[in-house]
Amino acid sequence: MKTVSLEQELNPWEAQAARFDFAAQKLNLDEGLWKILRYPQREIIVHIPVAMDNGTLEVFTGFRVQHSIARGPAKGGVRYSPDVTLDEVRALASWMTWKCAVVNIPFGGAKGGIIVDPKKLSLSELEKMTRRYTAELIEFLGPEKDVPAPDMNTNEQTMAWMMDTYSMHMRQTVTSVVTGKPLTIGGSRGRLEATGRGVLVVCDEALRKFEMSRESTRLIVQGFGNVGSNAAKLMSDAGYKVIGIAEYDGGLFNRNGINIDKLLEYRDRNKTVVGFPGAEASDPKQLLLEDCEILIPAATENVITSQNAAGIKARIICEGANGPTTAAADEILADKKVFVIPDILANAGGVTASYFEWVQDRQGYFWKESAVNEQLEFILREAFEDVVHFSETHHVNNRIAAYMLAISRVAHTIKLRGIYA
Ligand code: GLU
């Protein structure tokens, strides 16, 4: 791949496009389809006025990007962060298209974001902002159009507000307009832990491939939000040894294994992992370079870059986050023969359970948790096998294999549907 500046390397849209172009070229993708799939189908920018608690008016900028609806309604989360950019949301929307295609669920891809530091807003300000954002997008959302879900700094409560706002406009309750809702208003059992569970399933598959055991596998998890904390909990329950946790405000290391149940209790009480007595304090950046079998970046983009990839000692990287590895870092990791389980496969457990939630809402019939988990495992195992098989038959790394598999599935649908003129 061509050499790029660090700024370009760290732009998620460039990161997505570099992999897309490479995979499309490997697939010999038709030029017209290439042009269609390279860019999002629709990009919406909204300015959201909010009456703040102190009586002033604030205006926030929000985005919703629908990359593709070829395989079904657009699907993807909404994130609240001061660093959100349109390029980032574009990349994340494209990744949702590829992710849904990798696990073969009938959705396209979308993503939303609002430029805001949610920690600076009161609950009532957050509610007003969420409702107005939903209202601004009303004609673009719907169970058959575009179905949002939680992402960074949004949660079940955010989804409950979005569902209610949409329902008020429709004059009827429409639970299937968003997923990741609380259980009592159409949520699915198992959805909250689903991304972490998916990480466990694909790591298990990697161990099977390399004939490794859970007990002799040391993990370092970067990020202890929904994805990282659930992956750490489920994997330590399953027998893996979690030796490091890297958070934005500090890191923890214990070569004998960190007790995740105790850490979760500590974090809930103290709102941080820092100071946890069951491990040594450690520099979170340094933790990425510690000796371990599996490194799980589960926070945000651009964590593994050309600047630190050479120092990584993990044999397997399982991407719980979206876009944690840059395209330049991919090449360094490939030279080091690191087995990367790419984001669009590794964190697809979340959207897969979202699919189950959408199905349950539309049926009005809710599944047992064991049924959700069983189906999730089945889908992710199959996707893992498909990706590894693609990688072996096409002689490409797992990420390019996952893109190739996804692009070929989406391209096939577009060809069948044809172009409406
Ligand atoms: N935000 C999650 C993701 O990036 C979940 C999306 C969804 O469930 O629609 O995959």
Coordinates of C-alpha atoms and ligand atoms in Angstrom, one line a residue:
M1 CA 0.0 0.0 0.0
K2 CA 1.2 3.6 -0.6
T3 CA 3.0 5.6 2.0
V4 CA 0.9 8.2 3.7
S5 CA 1.4 11.0 6.2
L6 CA 0.7 10.3 9.9
E7 CA -2.3 12.6 9.6
Q8 CA -3.7 10.5 6.8
E9 CA -2.8 7.3 8.6
L10 CA -4.9 8.4 11.5
N11 CA -8.0 9.5 9.5
P12 CA -10.5 6.6 9.8
W13 CA -12.0 7.3 6.5
E14 CA -8.6 7.0 4.8
A15 CA -8.0 3.8 6.8
Q16 CA -11.3 2.3 5.6
A17 CA -10.8 3.4 2.0
A18 CA -7.2 2.0 1.9
R19 CA -8.5 -1.5 2.8
F20 CA -11.6 -1.2 0.6
D21 CA -9.5 -0.3 -2.4
F22 CA -7.0 -3.1 -1.8
A23 CA -9.7 -5.7 -1.3
A24 CA -11.8 -4.5 -4.3
Q25 CA -8.7 -4.7 -6.5
K26 CA -8.0 -8.2 -5.3
L27 CA -11.6 -9.1 -6.1
N28 CA -11.3 -7.6 -9.5
L29 CA -14.5 -5.6 -8.6
D30 CA -16.4 -4.1 -11.4
E31 CA -15.4 -0.4 -11.7
G32 CA -19.0 0.9 -11.4
L33 CA -19.7 -1.2 -8.3
W34 CA -16.4 0.1 -6.9
K35 CA -17.5 3.7 -7.3
I36 CA -20.9 2.9 -5.7
L37 CA -19.5 1.1 -2.6
R38 CA -16.5 3.4 -2.0
Y39 CA -18.7 6.3 -0.8
P40 CA -21.7 6.4 1.5
Q41 CA -25.1 6.6 -0.1
R42 CA -26.4 9.4 2.1
E43 CA -24.8 11.8 4.6
I44 CA -27.0 14.0 6.9
I45 CA -25.7 16.8 9.0
V46 CA -28.0 18.3 11.6
H47 CA -27.7 21.2 14.0
I48 CA -29.4 20.5 17.3
P49 CA -30.6 23.3 19.5
V50 CA -30.9 22.5 23.2
A51 CA -32.3 24.6 26.0
M52 CA -29.6 24.1 28.7
D53 CA -30.4 23.9 32.4
N54 CA -28.9 27.4 33.0
G55 CA -31.3 29.0 30.6
T56 CA -28.9 29.5 27.6
L57 CA -29.3 27.9 24.2
E58 CA -26.6 25.6 22.9
V59 CA -26.4 24.1 19.4
F60 CA -24.7 20.8 18.8
T61 CA -23.7 19.3 15.4
G62 CA -24.8 15.8 14.6
F63 CA -24.3 13.4 11.8
R64 CA -26.0 10.3 10.4
V65 CA -24.3 8.6 7.5
Q66 CA -26.0 5.7 5.6
H67 CA -23.4 3.9 3.7
S68 CA -25.5 1.2 2.1
I69 CA -29.0 -0.2 2.1
A70 CA -28.4 -2.8 -0.5
R71 CA -28.8 -5.8 1.8
G72 CA -31.4 -4.3 4.1
P73 CA -32.2 -1.4 6.4
A74 CA -29.1 0.7 7.3
K75 CA -27.8 -0.4 10.7
G76 CA -25.4 1.1 13.2
G77 CA -24.7 2.9 16.4
V78 CA -24.7 6.6 17.5
R79 CA -21.7 7.9 19.4
Y80 CA -21.4 11.0 21.5
S81 CA -17.9 12.4 21.7
P82 CA -16.2 15.8 21.4
D83 CA -13.9 14.3 18.7
V84 CA -16.6 13.0 16.3
T85 CA -15.9 14.1 12.7
L86 CA -17.9 13.4 9.5
D87 CA -15.0 11.4 8.1
E88 CA -15.0 9.2 11.2
V89 CA -18.8 8.6 10.9
R90 CA -18.4 7.9 7.2
A91 CA -15.7 5.2 8.0
L92 CA -17.8 3.7 10.8
A93 CA -20.9 3.6 8.5
S94 CA -18.9 1.7 5.9
W95 CA -17.5 -0.6 8.5
M96 CA -21.1 -1.4 9.5
T97 CA -22.0 -2.4 5.9
W98 CA -19.0 -4.7 5.8
K99 CA -19.6 -6.0 9.3
C100 CA -23.2 -7.0 8.6
A101 CA -22.2 -8.6 5.4
V102 CA -19.4 -10.6 7.1
V103 CA -21.8 -12.1 9.5
N104 CA -24.4 -12.4 6.8
I105 CA -27.3 -10.6 8.5
P106 CA -29.8 -8.7 6.4
F107 CA -28.7 -5.1 7.1
G108 CA -26.8 -2.3 5.4
G109 CA -24.6 0.0 7.2
A110 CA -25.0 3.4 9.0
K111 CA -23.5 5.4 11.8
G112 CA -24.4 8.5 13.7
G113 CA -22.6 10.9 16.0
I114 CA -22.9 14.1 17.8
I115 CA -20.0 16.4 18.6
V116 CA -20.5 16.7 22.4
D117 CA -18.8 15.9 25.6
P118 CA -21.7 14.0 27.3
K119 CA -20.0 14.2 30.7
K120 CA -20.6 18.0 30.6
L121 CA -24.4 17.6 30.1
S122 CA -27.0 16.9 32.7
L123 CA -29.3 14.0 32.2
S124 CA -32.1 16.3 31.1
E125 CA -29.9 18.1 28.6
L126 CA -28.7 14.7 27.2
E127 CA -32.4 13.7 26.9
K128 CA -33.3 16.9 25.0
M129 CA -30.3 16.6 22.7
T130 CA -31.1 12.9 21.9
R131 CA -34.8 13.6 21.3
R132 CA -34.1 16.6 19.0
Y133 CA -31.4 14.7 17.1
T134 CA -33.9 11.9 16.6
A135 CA -36.6 14.3 15.5
E136 CA -34.3 16.0 13.0
L137 CA -33.7 12.6 11.4
I138 CA -37.3 11.4 11.6
E139 CA -37.9 10.8 7.9
F140 CA -34.7 8.9 7.5
L141 CA -35.2 6.4 10.4
G142 CA -37.5 3.4 10.8
P143 CA -37.4 -0.3 11.2
E144 CA -37.2 -0.8 7.4
K145 CA -35.1 2.3 6.8
D146 CA -32.3 2.9 9.4
V147 CA -32.1 1.3 12.8
P148 CA -29.7 3.0 15.3
A149 CA -28.0 1.4 18.3
P150 CA -25.7 2.3 21.2
D151 CA -22.0 3.1 20.5
M152 CA -19.4 5.1 22.5
N153 CA -21.0 7.1 25.3
T154 CA -24.6 6.1 24.4
N155 CA -26.5 3.3 26.1
E156 CA -29.9 1.7 26.8
Q157 CA -31.3 5.0 28.1
T158 CA -30.3 6.8 24.9
M159 CA -32.1 4.1 22.9
A160 CA -35.2 4.4 25.1
W161 CA -35.4 8.1 24.4
M162 CA -34.8 7.6 20.6
M163 CA -37.5 4.9 20.5
D164 CA -40.0 7.1 22.4
T165 CA -39.3 10.1 20.2
Y166 CA -39.8 8.2 17.0
S167 CA -42.9 6.5 18.4
M168 CA -44.4 9.9 19.4
H169 CA -44.0 11.1 15.8
M170 CA -45.5 7.9 14.5
R171 CA -48.4 8.1 17.0
Q172 CA -47.7 4.4 17.9
T173 CA -45.0 2.5 19.8
V174 CA -42.4 1.2 17.3
T175 CA -39.9 -0.7 19.3
S176 CA -37.9 -2.0 16.3
V177 CA -36.7 1.4 15.3
V178 CA -33.6 1.1 17.5
T179 CA -31.8 -1.8 19.1
G180 CA -29.9 -2.0 22.4
K181 CA -33.0 -1.0 24.3
P182 CA -33.7 -1.8 27.9
L183 CA -35.2 -5.3 28.3
T184 CA -38.7 -4.0 29.4
I185 CA -39.3 -2.0 26.3
G186 CA -38.4 -4.5 23.6
G187 CA -34.7 -5.1 24.3
S188 CA -33.1 -8.5 23.9
R189 CA -31.6 -10.7 26.5
G190 CA -27.9 -11.0 25.9
R191 CA -27.6 -7.8 23.9
L192 CA -25.6 -5.9 26.5
E193 CA -22.8 -8.5 26.7
A194 CA -23.1 -9.5 23.0
T195 CA -20.1 -7.7 21.7
G196 CA -17.9 -9.1 24.5
R197 CA -19.4 -12.6 23.9
G198 CA -18.5 -12.3 20.2
V199 CA -14.9 -11.5 21.2
L200 CA -14.8 -14.6 23.3
V201 CA -16.2 -16.8 20.5
V202 CA -13.8 -15.6 17.9
C203 CA -10.8 -15.9 20.3
D204 CA -11.9 -19.5 21.1
E205 CA -11.9 -20.2 17.3
A206 CA -8.4 -18.7 17.0
L207 CA -7.2 -20.9 19.9
R208 CA -8.7 -23.9 18.2
K209 CA -6.9 -23.1 15.0
F210 CA -3.5 -22.7 16.8
E211 CA -4.2 -25.6 19.3
M212 CA -3.8 -23.4 22.3
S213 CA -5.8 -23.7 25.6
R214 CA -7.7 -20.9 27.3
E215 CA -5.8 -21.6 30.5
S216 CA -2.5 -20.9 29.0
T217 CA -3.7 -17.8 27.2
R218 CA -2.8 -14.4 28.7
L219 CA -5.0 -11.4 27.7
I220 CA -4.4 -7.7 27.8
V221 CA -7.6 -5.7 27.3
Q222 CA -7.4 -2.0 26.3
G223 CA -10.6 -0.2 27.1
F224 CA -13.0 -1.2 30.0
G225 CA -16.3 0.1 28.6
N226 CA -19.1 -2.1 27.5
V227 CA -17.0 -4.2 25.1
G228 CA -13.8 -4.4 27.1
S229 CA -15.3 -5.1 30.4
N230 CA -17.8 -7.7 29.1
A231 CA -15.0 -9.4 27.1
A232 CA -12.7 -9.5 30.1
K233 CA -15.5 -10.9 32.4
L234 CA -16.7 -13.6 30.0
M235 CA -13.2 -14.6 29.0
S236 CA -11.9 -14.8 32.5
D237 CA -15.0 -16.8 33.5
A238 CA -14.1 -19.1 30.6
G239 CA -10.6 -19.7 31.9
Y240 CA -8.5 -17.1 30.1
K241 CA -6.0 -15.2 32.2
V242 CA -6.5 -11.4 32.0
I243 CA -3.1 -10.0 33.0
G244 CA -3.6 -6.4 31.9
I245 CA -6.3 -3.7 31.6
A246 CA -5.4 -0.4 29.9
E247 CA -7.8 2.5 30.4
Y248 CA -7.7 6.1 29.3
D249 CA -6.8 7.2 32.8
G250 CA -4.4 4.5 33.8
G251 CA -3.5 0.8 33.5
L252 CA -3.4 -2.3 35.6
F253 CA -1.0 -5.3 35.4
N254 CA -0.8 -8.6 37.3
R255 CA 1.1 -11.5 35.8
N256 CA -0.9 -13.9 37.9
G257 CA -4.2 -12.7 36.5
I258 CA -6.6 -9.9 37.5
N259 CA -9.8 -10.9 39.4
I260 CA -12.3 -9.3 37.0
D261 CA -15.3 -9.7 39.3
K262 CA -13.5 -7.7 42.0
L263 CA -12.3 -5.2 39.4
L264 CA -15.9 -4.7 38.2
E265 CA -17.1 -4.1 41.7
Y266 CA -14.2 -1.6 42.3
R267 CA -14.9 0.2 39.0
D268 CA -18.6 0.5 39.8
R269 CA -17.8 1.9 43.2
N270 CA -15.0 4.3 42.2
K271 CA -15.9 5.1 38.6
T272 CA -12.4 4.2 37.5
V273 CA -10.1 1.1 37.5
V274 CA -7.2 3.3 38.7
G275 CA -6.1 2.4 42.3
F276 CA -7.5 -1.2 42.2
P277 CA -5.6 -3.1 44.8
G278 CA -5.5 -6.4 43.0
A279 CA -2.9 -5.3 40.4
E280 CA 0.1 -3.0 39.9
A281 CA -0.4 0.4 38.3
S282 CA 0.9 0.4 34.8
D283 CA 1.3 2.9 31.9
P284 CA -1.6 2.1 29.6
K285 CA 0.5 2.8 26.4
Q286 CA 3.2 0.4 27.7
L287 CA 0.6 -2.3 28.4
L288 CA -0.1 -2.7 24.7
L289 CA 3.5 -3.8 24.3
E290 CA 3.6 -6.3 27.1
D291 CA 4.1 -10.0 26.5
C292 CA 0.8 -11.8 26.1
E293 CA -1.0 -14.2 23.7
I294 CA -4.0 -12.0 22.9
L295 CA -4.3 -8.2 22.9
I296 CA -7.8 -6.9 22.7
P297 CA -8.1 -3.2 21.7
A298 CA -11.7 -2.5 22.8
A299 CA -11.8 1.3 23.1
T300 CA -11.5 3.5 20.0
E301 CA -9.7 4.1 16.7
N302 CA -6.0 4.5 16.1
V303 CA -4.6 2.6 19.1
I304 CA -2.2 0.4 17.0
T305 CA -0.3 2.6 14.6
S306 CA 2.9 2.7 12.6
Q307 CA 4.4 4.2 15.8
N308 CA 3.9 1.2 18.1
A309 CA 3.0 -1.8 15.9
A310 CA 6.6 -3.1 15.8
G311 CA 6.7 -3.3 19.6
I312 CA 3.6 -5.5 20.0
K313 CA 4.4 -8.9 21.3
A314 CA 0.9 -10.4 21.2
R315 CA 0.5 -13.4 18.9
I316 CA -3.2 -12.6 18.3
I317 CA -5.0 -9.2 18.2
C318 CA -8.7 -9.3 18.5
E319 CA -10.3 -6.0 17.6
G320 CA -13.2 -5.3 20.0
A321 CA -13.2 -1.7 18.9
N322 CA -13.9 -0.3 15.4
G323 CA -10.8 0.7 13.6
P324 CA -8.2 0.3 16.4
T325 CA -5.4 -0.6 13.9
T326 CA -4.3 1.7 11.1
A327 CA -3.6 0.5 7.6
A328 CA 0.1 1.2 8.0
A329 CA 0.2 -0.8 11.2
D330 CA -1.5 -3.7 9.4
E331 CA 1.5 -4.1 7.2
I332 CA 3.9 -4.2 10.2
L333 CA 1.7 -6.7 12.0
A334 CA 1.5 -8.9 8.9
D335 CA 5.3 -8.9 8.6
K336 CA 5.4 -10.0 12.3
K337 CA 2.9 -12.8 11.5
V338 CA 0.4 -11.5 14.1
F339 CA -3.0 -13.1 13.7
V340 CA -5.4 -10.2 13.5
I341 CA -9.1 -10.9 14.0
P342 CA -10.4 -7.7 12.3
D343 CA -13.0 -5.4 13.8
I344 CA -15.7 -6.2 11.2
L345 CA -15.6 -9.8 12.4
A346 CA -14.3 -9.5 16.0
N347 CA -16.9 -7.0 17.3
A348 CA -19.8 -8.2 15.1
G349 CA -21.4 -9.9 18.1
G350 CA -23.1 -6.6 19.0
V351 CA -24.9 -6.0 15.7
T352 CA -25.7 -9.7 15.5
A353 CA -27.6 -9.5 18.8
S354 CA -29.1 -6.3 17.5
Y355 CA -30.5 -8.2 14.6
F356 CA -32.0 -10.7 17.0
E357 CA -33.6 -7.8 18.9
W358 CA -35.0 -6.4 15.7
V359 CA -36.5 -9.8 14.8
Q360 CA -38.0 -10.3 18.3
D361 CA -39.5 -6.8 18.3
R362 CA -41.1 -7.4 14.9
Q363 CA -42.4 -10.8 16.0
G364 CA -43.5 -9.6 19.4
Y365 CA -42.0 -12.9 20.7
F366 CA -38.9 -12.8 23.0
W367 CA -36.2 -15.5 23.2
K368 CA -34.5 -17.1 26.1
E369 CA -31.0 -15.8 26.7
S370 CA -29.6 -19.2 25.9
A371 CA -31.2 -19.0 22.5
V372 CA -29.7 -15.6 21.8
N373 CA -26.2 -16.8 22.9
E374 CA -26.4 -20.0 20.9
Q375 CA -27.5 -18.3 17.7
L376 CA -24.8 -15.6 18.2
E377 CA -22.1 -18.3 18.6
F378 CA -23.3 -20.1 15.6
I379 CA -23.2 -17.0 13.4
L380 CA -19.8 -15.9 14.6
R381 CA -18.2 -19.3 14.3
E382 CA -19.4 -19.5 10.7
A383 CA -18.2 -16.0 9.9
F384 CA -14.8 -16.8 11.5
E385 CA -14.5 -19.9 9.3
D386 CA -15.6 -18.0 6.2
V387 CA -13.0 -15.3 6.8
V388 CA -10.1 -17.7 7.5
H389 CA -11.1 -19.8 4.5
F390 CA -11.1 -16.7 2.3
S391 CA -7.7 -15.6 3.6
E392 CA -6.2 -19.0 2.9
T393 CA -7.6 -19.4 -0.6
H394 CA -6.8 -15.8 -1.7
H395 CA -3.5 -15.5 0.2
V396 CA -4.5 -12.3 2.0
N397 CA -4.5 -11.4 5.7
N398 CA -7.7 -11.8 7.7
R399 CA -8.7 -8.1 7.4
I400 CA -8.5 -8.1 3.6
A401 CA -10.3 -11.4 3.5
A402 CA -13.1 -10.1 5.6
Y403 CA -13.4 -7.0 3.4
M404 CA -13.3 -9.2 0.3
L405 CA -16.0 -11.5 1.6
A406 CA -18.2 -8.5 2.6
I407 CA -17.7 -6.6 -0.6
S408 CA -18.5 -9.6 -2.7
R409 CA -21.7 -10.2 -0.8
V410 CA -22.8 -6.6 -1.1
A411 CA -21.8 -6.3 -4.7
H412 CA -23.7 -9.4 -5.5
T413 CA -26.9 -7.9 -4.1
I414 CA -26.4 -4.7 -6.0
K415 CA -26.0 -6.6 -9.2
L416 CA -29.1 -8.6 -8.6
R417 CA -31.2 -5.6 -7.6
G418 CA -29.8 -3.5 -10.5
I419 CA -29.6 0.3 -10.6
Y420 CA -32.8 2.2 -10.4
A421 CA -32.9 5.0 -12.9
Ligands
GLU1 N1 -22.2 0.2 17.7 C1 -22.1 -1.2 17.6 C2 -21.1 -1.5 16.4 O1 -20.3 -0.7 16.1 C3 -23.4 -1.9 17.4 C4 -24.2 -1.5 16.2 C5 -25.6 -2.1 16.2 O2 -25.9 -2.9 17.0 O3 -26.3 -1.7 15.3 O4 -21.1 -2.6 15.9

